[in-house]
XYZ file of C-alpha atoms in Angstrom:
504
model
C 148.316 72.887 132.343
C 148.055 76.283 133.260
C 149.213 78.775 130.854
C 150.572 82.227 131.862
C 149.338 84.402 128.677
C 152.238 87.686 128.652
C 150.759 90.038 126.619
C 153.446 92.447 124.894
C 154.829 94.055 122.089
C 158.219 93.297 120.508
C 160.449 96.706 120.523
C 161.989 97.156 117.427
C 163.384 100.714 117.359
C 162.932 100.384 113.406
C 162.418 97.334 111.175
C 158.513 98.156 110.848
C 159.023 101.916 110.234
C 160.964 104.908 111.225
C 162.543 105.123 114.791
C 160.739 108.270 115.469
C 157.579 106.988 114.508
C 158.236 103.807 116.485
C 158.713 105.628 119.352
C 155.294 107.535 118.683
C 153.868 104.293 118.318
C 154.823 102.803 121.678
C 153.558 105.952 123.366
C 150.278 105.139 121.561
C 150.064 102.166 122.846
C 150.440 102.695 126.340
C 147.645 105.184 126.334
C 145.217 102.247 124.504
C 146.253 99.588 127.552
C 144.973 102.355 129.729
C 141.599 102.837 127.624
C 141.264 99.198 128.007
C 141.741 98.957 131.517
C 139.653 102.128 131.565
C 136.860 100.249 129.578
C 137.184 96.905 131.913
C 137.258 98.262 135.411
C 136.013 101.689 135.423
C 133.297 101.316 132.451
C 132.200 97.434 133.667
C 133.267 95.307 130.662
C 133.525 92.027 132.193
C 135.173 90.434 129.050
C 137.962 92.863 129.413
C 138.763 92.209 132.887
C 141.566 90.323 133.848
C 143.381 92.028 130.885
C 147.134 92.369 131.965
C 149.645 94.244 129.456
C 153.771 93.924 130.300
C 156.121 96.336 129.276
C 158.593 94.642 127.121
C 161.670 97.209 127.821
C 161.717 100.109 129.882
C 162.764 102.684 127.203
C 158.810 102.445 125.993
C 157.598 103.727 129.843
C 160.192 106.651 129.861
C 159.166 107.898 126.172
C 155.380 107.423 127.621
C 155.790 109.517 130.741
C 157.871 112.097 128.908
C 155.029 112.211 125.882
C 152.044 111.464 127.177
C 149.153 113.473 128.880
C 148.901 113.632 132.709
C 145.387 111.814 132.763
C 147.033 108.871 130.952
C 150.436 108.709 133.041
C 148.037 109.004 136.258
C 145.835 105.827 135.479
C 148.713 104.255 134.423
C 150.434 104.400 137.620
C 147.234 103.260 138.864
C 146.711 100.299 136.930
C 150.692 99.282 137.433
C 149.787 99.585 141.361
C 147.053 96.980 140.811
C 148.752 94.919 138.949
C 147.275 94.921 135.219
C 150.409 96.742 133.689
C 153.703 95.185 134.658
C 157.540 97.032 133.922
C 160.254 95.518 132.723
C 163.529 96.707 134.432
C 165.335 95.842 131.447
C 165.764 98.724 129.131
C 165.975 97.562 125.384
C 167.080 94.527 123.579
C 170.543 94.878 123.149
C 173.599 93.610 121.111
C 176.802 92.932 122.714
C 178.026 96.464 121.216
C 176.491 97.843 124.459
C 179.446 99.122 126.986
C 179.127 98.117 130.425
C 179.563 101.546 132.206
C 176.660 102.945 129.377
C 174.603 100.516 130.597
C 175.031 100.758 134.065
C 174.352 104.191 134.187
C 171.204 103.883 131.716
C 169.832 101.146 134.497
C 170.504 103.758 136.883
C 168.340 106.074 135.631
C 165.639 103.218 135.128
C 165.398 102.083 138.986
C 165.338 106.052 139.448
C 162.238 106.778 137.149
C 160.979 103.246 138.977
C 161.380 104.672 142.232
C 159.750 107.912 141.611
C 156.780 106.297 140.085
C 156.487 103.481 142.463
C 157.251 100.795 139.682
C 158.442 96.975 140.756
C 161.692 96.544 138.208
C 162.548 92.877 139.756
C 161.541 90.985 136.622
C 162.600 92.092 132.842
C 162.272 90.345 129.287
C 163.999 90.315 126.433
C 162.931 89.242 122.695
C 164.627 88.569 119.725
C 168.311 88.552 121.140
C 170.138 85.063 121.894
C 172.458 86.147 124.355
C 174.360 88.851 126.828
C 178.058 88.787 128.168
C 178.272 87.843 131.402
C 178.427 91.350 132.735
C 174.665 91.831 131.585
C 173.993 89.556 134.492
C 175.376 91.577 137.090
C 174.022 94.863 136.113
C 170.921 93.602 136.367
C 171.219 91.945 139.729
C 172.956 95.274 140.691
C 169.864 97.452 139.481
C 166.773 94.882 141.584
C 166.030 93.217 138.103
C 166.162 89.531 139.998
C 164.160 87.644 136.895
C 164.448 87.601 132.922
C 162.184 86.020 130.499
C 164.195 85.617 127.645
C 162.260 85.187 124.123
C 164.959 84.033 121.691
C 164.718 84.347 118.050
C 166.633 81.038 116.307
C 166.452 82.889 113.060
C 170.044 84.222 114.324
C 170.887 82.155 117.007
C 169.733 79.246 119.305
C 168.697 78.320 122.723
C 171.610 77.761 125.829
C 171.945 74.042 126.363
C 169.651 73.516 123.277
C 166.582 73.920 125.535
C 163.225 76.335 124.918
C 160.725 77.089 128.189
C 163.881 76.067 130.321
C 164.677 78.038 133.524
C 168.055 78.329 134.994
C 169.804 80.564 137.554
C 172.367 82.782 135.561
C 175.370 83.491 138.303
C 177.140 86.830 137.927
C 180.925 86.955 138.801
C 179.992 88.755 142.202
C 177.705 85.557 142.998
C 174.627 87.135 142.646
C 171.793 85.458 140.843
C 169.574 85.883 138.280
C 166.643 83.742 137.475
C 166.186 83.108 133.514
C 163.360 81.558 132.232
C 164.351 80.867 128.257
C 161.045 80.739 126.568
C 159.968 80.311 123.300
C 160.100 83.230 120.324
C 157.986 86.097 121.450
C 154.842 84.974 119.105
C 154.602 81.889 120.282
C 151.271 82.906 121.192
C 150.175 84.168 117.945
C 151.242 80.770 116.410
C 148.602 79.234 119.106
C 146.491 81.522 117.252
C 145.325 82.977 120.627
C 145.320 86.673 119.072
C 142.307 85.657 117.240
C 142.977 88.200 113.809
C 145.423 88.631 111.416
C 146.936 85.495 109.689
C 147.880 81.575 110.814
C 151.653 80.789 110.348
C 153.875 78.197 111.474
C 157.348 79.457 111.906
C 158.022 77.552 115.039
C 155.466 75.267 115.426
C 156.147 73.363 112.004
C 153.127 71.601 111.565
C 150.374 71.098 108.758
C 147.340 72.763 110.203
C 147.951 76.571 108.983
C 147.164 75.705 105.501
C 144.007 73.331 106.484
C 140.815 74.647 106.611
C 139.381 74.486 109.805
C 137.136 77.107 111.899
C 139.143 79.518 114.200
C 138.653 77.689 117.787
C 139.077 74.255 116.626
C 142.587 75.282 115.271
C 143.711 76.894 118.337
C 142.308 73.848 120.454
C 144.701 71.268 118.324
C 147.397 73.189 118.143
C 147.601 73.975 121.690
C 146.989 70.600 122.761
C 149.812 69.173 120.434
C 152.259 71.624 121.607
C 151.576 70.859 125.036
C 151.583 66.756 124.454
C 154.835 67.234 122.916
C 156.465 69.196 125.569
C 155.268 66.397 128.150
C 156.345 63.686 125.616
C 160.074 65.539 125.805
C 159.910 65.571 129.806
C 158.864 69.064 130.279
C 158.567 68.872 134.287
C 156.326 71.861 135.030
C 152.181 72.312 135.107
C 152.468 75.544 133.604
C 153.975 77.601 130.885
C 154.585 81.018 129.679
C 153.269 81.868 126.571
C 153.978 85.330 125.089
C 151.989 86.893 122.669
C 151.536 90.254 120.830
C 148.420 92.175 119.354
C 149.515 91.301 115.989
C 151.707 88.607 114.350
C 154.134 91.166 113.785
C 156.954 93.238 115.823
C 155.920 96.572 117.360
C 152.220 95.621 117.388
C 149.498 97.313 119.347
C 147.666 96.053 122.287
C 144.890 93.724 121.926
C 141.843 92.859 124.096
C 140.631 90.364 122.080
C 143.038 87.680 123.478
C 141.451 88.551 126.813
C 138.277 87.499 125.071
C 139.373 84.333 123.849
C 140.796 83.288 127.285
C 137.492 83.895 128.539
C 136.208 81.533 126.138
C 138.920 79.160 126.008
C 138.490 78.790 130.128
C 134.818 78.119 129.905
C 135.263 75.176 127.446
C 138.548 73.685 128.524
C 139.853 75.166 131.732
C 139.439 71.696 133.569
C 142.572 70.679 131.848
C 144.436 73.471 130.300
C 143.647 77.047 132.096
C 144.435 80.200 130.778
C 145.429 83.309 132.576
C 146.600 86.798 131.146
C 150.397 87.854 133.521
C 152.587 90.188 133.943
C 156.562 89.035 134.747
C 155.794 89.406 138.323
C 152.813 87.196 138.075
C 154.560 84.476 136.245
C 158.081 84.748 138.302
C 156.267 84.239 141.374
C 155.097 81.054 140.275
C 158.478 79.855 138.917
C 160.329 80.713 141.897
C 157.977 77.773 143.881
C 160.013 75.496 141.884
C 163.882 76.721 142.635
C 164.889 73.619 143.862
C 164.251 71.991 140.276
C 166.211 74.737 138.598
C 170.042 74.662 137.430
C 172.512 77.418 137.697
C 174.934 78.272 135.059
C 177.564 80.800 135.056
C 179.649 82.842 132.289
C 179.055 84.423 128.966
C 175.667 83.426 127.633
C 176.504 82.929 123.851
C 175.408 83.208 120.745
C 175.417 86.948 119.875
C 172.718 88.837 118.034
C 175.813 90.028 115.853
C 174.345 90.049 111.833
C 173.685 93.812 112.129
C 177.198 94.690 113.952
C 179.189 92.390 111.361
C 177.064 94.346 108.220
C 178.483 97.808 109.471
C 181.732 97.628 110.141
C 182.336 101.711 109.105
C 179.745 102.858 111.476
C 180.646 100.286 114.257
C 184.288 102.031 114.171
C 182.904 105.567 115.046
C 180.544 103.947 117.417
C 183.395 102.090 119.532
C 185.604 105.341 119.103
C 182.616 106.968 120.749
C 182.124 104.541 123.366
C 186.156 104.905 124.198
C 186.148 108.653 124.661
C 182.584 108.126 126.622
C 184.943 106.028 129.158
C 187.684 108.928 128.640
C 185.988 111.562 129.592
C 183.952 109.918 133.014
C 187.719 109.143 134.148
C 189.078 112.315 133.333
C 186.280 114.106 135.110
C 184.839 111.457 138.012
C 183.726 114.449 140.194
C 181.783 115.932 137.243
C 183.147 119.511 137.710
C 183.785 120.574 134.025
C 181.768 117.822 131.975
C 178.380 118.956 130.259
C 176.030 116.564 131.542
C 173.267 117.508 129.576
C 175.842 116.466 126.283
C 176.757 113.113 128.389
C 172.781 112.189 128.528
C 172.884 112.438 125.036
C 175.949 111.073 124.233
C 174.570 107.984 126.777
C 171.369 107.761 125.239
C 172.618 107.547 121.740
C 175.304 104.917 122.415
C 172.372 102.411 123.855
C 170.134 103.549 120.792
C 172.971 102.169 118.519
C 173.333 99.154 120.329
C 169.548 97.909 120.009
C 169.387 94.970 118.415
C 167.664 96.271 115.419
C 169.580 96.716 111.877
C 167.662 98.026 109.069
C 164.026 98.020 107.515
C 162.245 94.765 107.174
C 162.253 94.776 102.949
C 165.752 95.561 103.521
C 166.682 91.981 101.085
C 163.450 91.667 99.440
C 163.071 95.364 98.429
C 166.297 96.898 98.693
C 165.671 99.823 96.790
C 162.694 100.907 98.938
C 163.438 104.508 100.019
C 162.592 103.207 103.800
C 165.744 100.915 103.342
C 168.150 103.585 103.109
C 166.381 106.304 105.498
C 166.407 103.669 108.171
C 169.742 102.398 108.008
C 170.924 106.461 108.124
C 168.667 106.835 111.171
C 170.458 103.917 112.619
C 174.021 105.509 111.701
C 172.745 108.676 113.125
C 172.663 107.249 116.577
C 176.591 106.470 116.545
C 177.462 109.633 114.888
C 175.663 111.756 117.171
C 176.713 109.894 120.486
C 180.502 110.762 118.490
C 179.657 114.262 117.952
C 178.300 114.919 122.091
C 181.090 113.156 123.539
C 183.548 114.301 121.485
C 182.497 118.088 122.510
C 182.670 117.041 125.971
C 186.191 115.773 125.491
C 187.196 118.777 123.720
C 186.004 120.839 127.276
C 187.828 118.430 129.034
C 191.231 119.223 127.424
C 191.113 122.889 127.501
C 189.989 122.732 131.060
C 193.720 120.959 131.609
C 195.643 123.580 129.489
C 195.331 121.759 126.525
C 194.661 124.784 124.472
C 193.684 125.505 121.213
C 196.632 126.237 118.807
C 197.632 130.317 118.742
C 200.312 132.043 116.998
C 203.136 132.766 119.980
C 201.626 129.514 121.939
C 204.480 127.481 123.395
C 204.953 124.299 121.553
C 204.032 122.199 124.546
C 201.944 118.728 124.023
C 200.165 117.252 126.965
C 199.765 113.307 127.689
C 197.501 112.514 130.151
C 196.936 109.104 131.888
C 193.038 108.959 133.292
C 193.457 105.226 134.676
C 194.441 104.319 138.523
C 197.282 102.279 136.750
C 200.433 102.918 134.897
C 200.533 102.520 131.132
C 202.672 102.834 128.232
C 201.137 104.103 125.245
C 201.311 105.777 121.758
C 200.355 109.432 121.987
C 199.827 111.224 118.709
C 200.153 114.926 118.518
C 199.071 117.266 115.811
C 202.336 118.792 114.063
C 200.608 120.650 111.530
C 199.777 123.955 113.154
C 203.524 124.081 115.336
C 205.780 124.135 112.171
C 207.651 127.310 111.668
C 208.615 128.260 108.224
C 211.149 125.896 106.622
C 211.728 124.309 109.860
C 212.773 120.418 109.235
C 215.140 119.196 111.884
C 212.789 118.332 115.442
C 213.347 116.990 118.769
C 210.715 115.982 121.342
C 211.909 117.157 124.981
C 209.775 115.616 127.834
C 209.459 118.402 130.278
C 210.188 116.621 133.483
C 213.679 114.728 132.557
C 214.557 117.297 129.565
C 215.280 114.395 127.746
C 214.899 114.116 124.192
C 212.412 111.066 123.433
C 212.203 109.448 120.518
C 209.676 110.108 118.020
C 208.334 109.501 114.225
C 206.457 111.967 112.074
C 203.062 110.326 109.853
C 201.739 112.412 107.054
C 198.006 112.153 106.424
C 195.661 114.519 106.355
C 197.448 116.310 108.728
C 201.355 115.665 109.739
C 201.201 113.888 113.327
C 204.205 113.076 115.682
C 204.189 109.918 117.512
C 206.051 108.981 120.647
C 205.407 106.581 123.292
C 204.803 107.755 126.512
C 205.207 105.565 129.827
C 202.967 107.230 132.263
C 202.080 106.968 136.057
C 198.758 106.014 137.660
C 196.897 109.248 136.612
C 199.760 111.476 135.477
C 199.976 114.231 133.466
C 203.395 114.872 131.634
C 204.104 117.599 129.015
C 206.282 117.382 125.899
C 208.260 120.470 124.224
C 208.594 120.823 120.395
C 212.092 121.967 119.712
C 213.484 123.128 116.347
C 217.069 122.307 115.961
C 219.969 123.396 113.739
C 220.241 122.136 110.306
C 222.789 118.897 110.230
C 225.126 119.386 107.664
C 224.237 117.703 104.486
C 225.459 113.946 103.643
C 227.518 113.466 100.155
C 227.997 109.430 99.156
C 231.059 108.755 99.865
C 233.362 105.839 99.292
C 229.915 103.202 99.564
C 228.664 102.807 96.388
C 225.084 101.026 97.634
C 222.523 101.787 94.215
C 223.161 102.731 90.997
C 221.817 106.105 89.393
C 218.320 105.018 88.666
């Protein structure tokens, strides 16, 4: 058996610290990776040669390129080209909140940055999340991500087909395929004790070794051999395995060159029957694709979703979904980007991606809910949705102004606008703000279609502001106007001969 050890840091935007601190940590981790590789290859530290690092998501690479120094960026690029650093084409570990348009525009940015810096993004990686909408396969394939390592966390769901360490081709609606390897939990290498430090645990392995008084080398050997033996007994068909490992048994963990030292020691003692090699995603999938004829193909949505966080914050999710709708609306109203403020749209898109990212809450939110960090991370998380809504709302206000939907000032004609930005007809409820348009003592009104000059049915809703609601039937891309007219007061109505109710 050959174990391809994929060294990475599971990216949680939050959970272990403030979101902005996590950003800084991941930049520093990539600088540390460069330092390790400099020590290995420039300074001749043989025990660290062979060290490889996998960037779990492109988000960390993006931040590194923006915030690190020219010297680090230059050497990062050098080690990417040498194959010692692998770059994931997937941006973040996302929930199903992520919108297809937002995802694709983000992926387009990933592809362009990768092209400029000559990075291979043919492989991607996700961790924690348990599934993706069917459109995810298309989005990955369309932007060059042909392979996906998925490290499911069964705390919130389970494996597709109830199998782990299991490859399959995921076929998109358009027929494109992504080779998926459904691996173990992203810390399986830590449970096998490849990292040499930090605590011994048994979350996934479920044996009784963690509490035994065993020397480190014997502990690792016993657990690794038992793990491989059980896989073979269960019918595992291959002679290779991906083993993901972090520098510590933790999320957002730093790189750890001691893993490379462990691999040297292991291969010297056990390499005749179980060999280890630190690998990038590209290294591993080159081996996996050689067995394509043994791999099944599936199509459709990949359930089940990482949805606990989304379900726990319906008030903020409501604002997020509204922001997504506005984002799509802005793109339809101004497809050629003649009016839109691109910087605001970029801000909105980034915040939409960040809120859709899978991390909800600080790690002690259940055990120590009164910890100030719990409240801080919740509010930071909500700010992504609210900042997205603010940015895209500003864009929408500008677009409305450009289409004649001006701010109300005294003397304006009382004209309302209904726009269908779609390439198909719709019948939709349209809401107009009535509060600023009423004249003194005006109570009898009608709404007139400015094209047909006919009155249309409406209703008035009293809320924080009074609104007029109508149903507007609009052709594809139609912009229709309605005017508000005051009508003479009708004669008073008396009770007449009918007696439908008593005085009280």
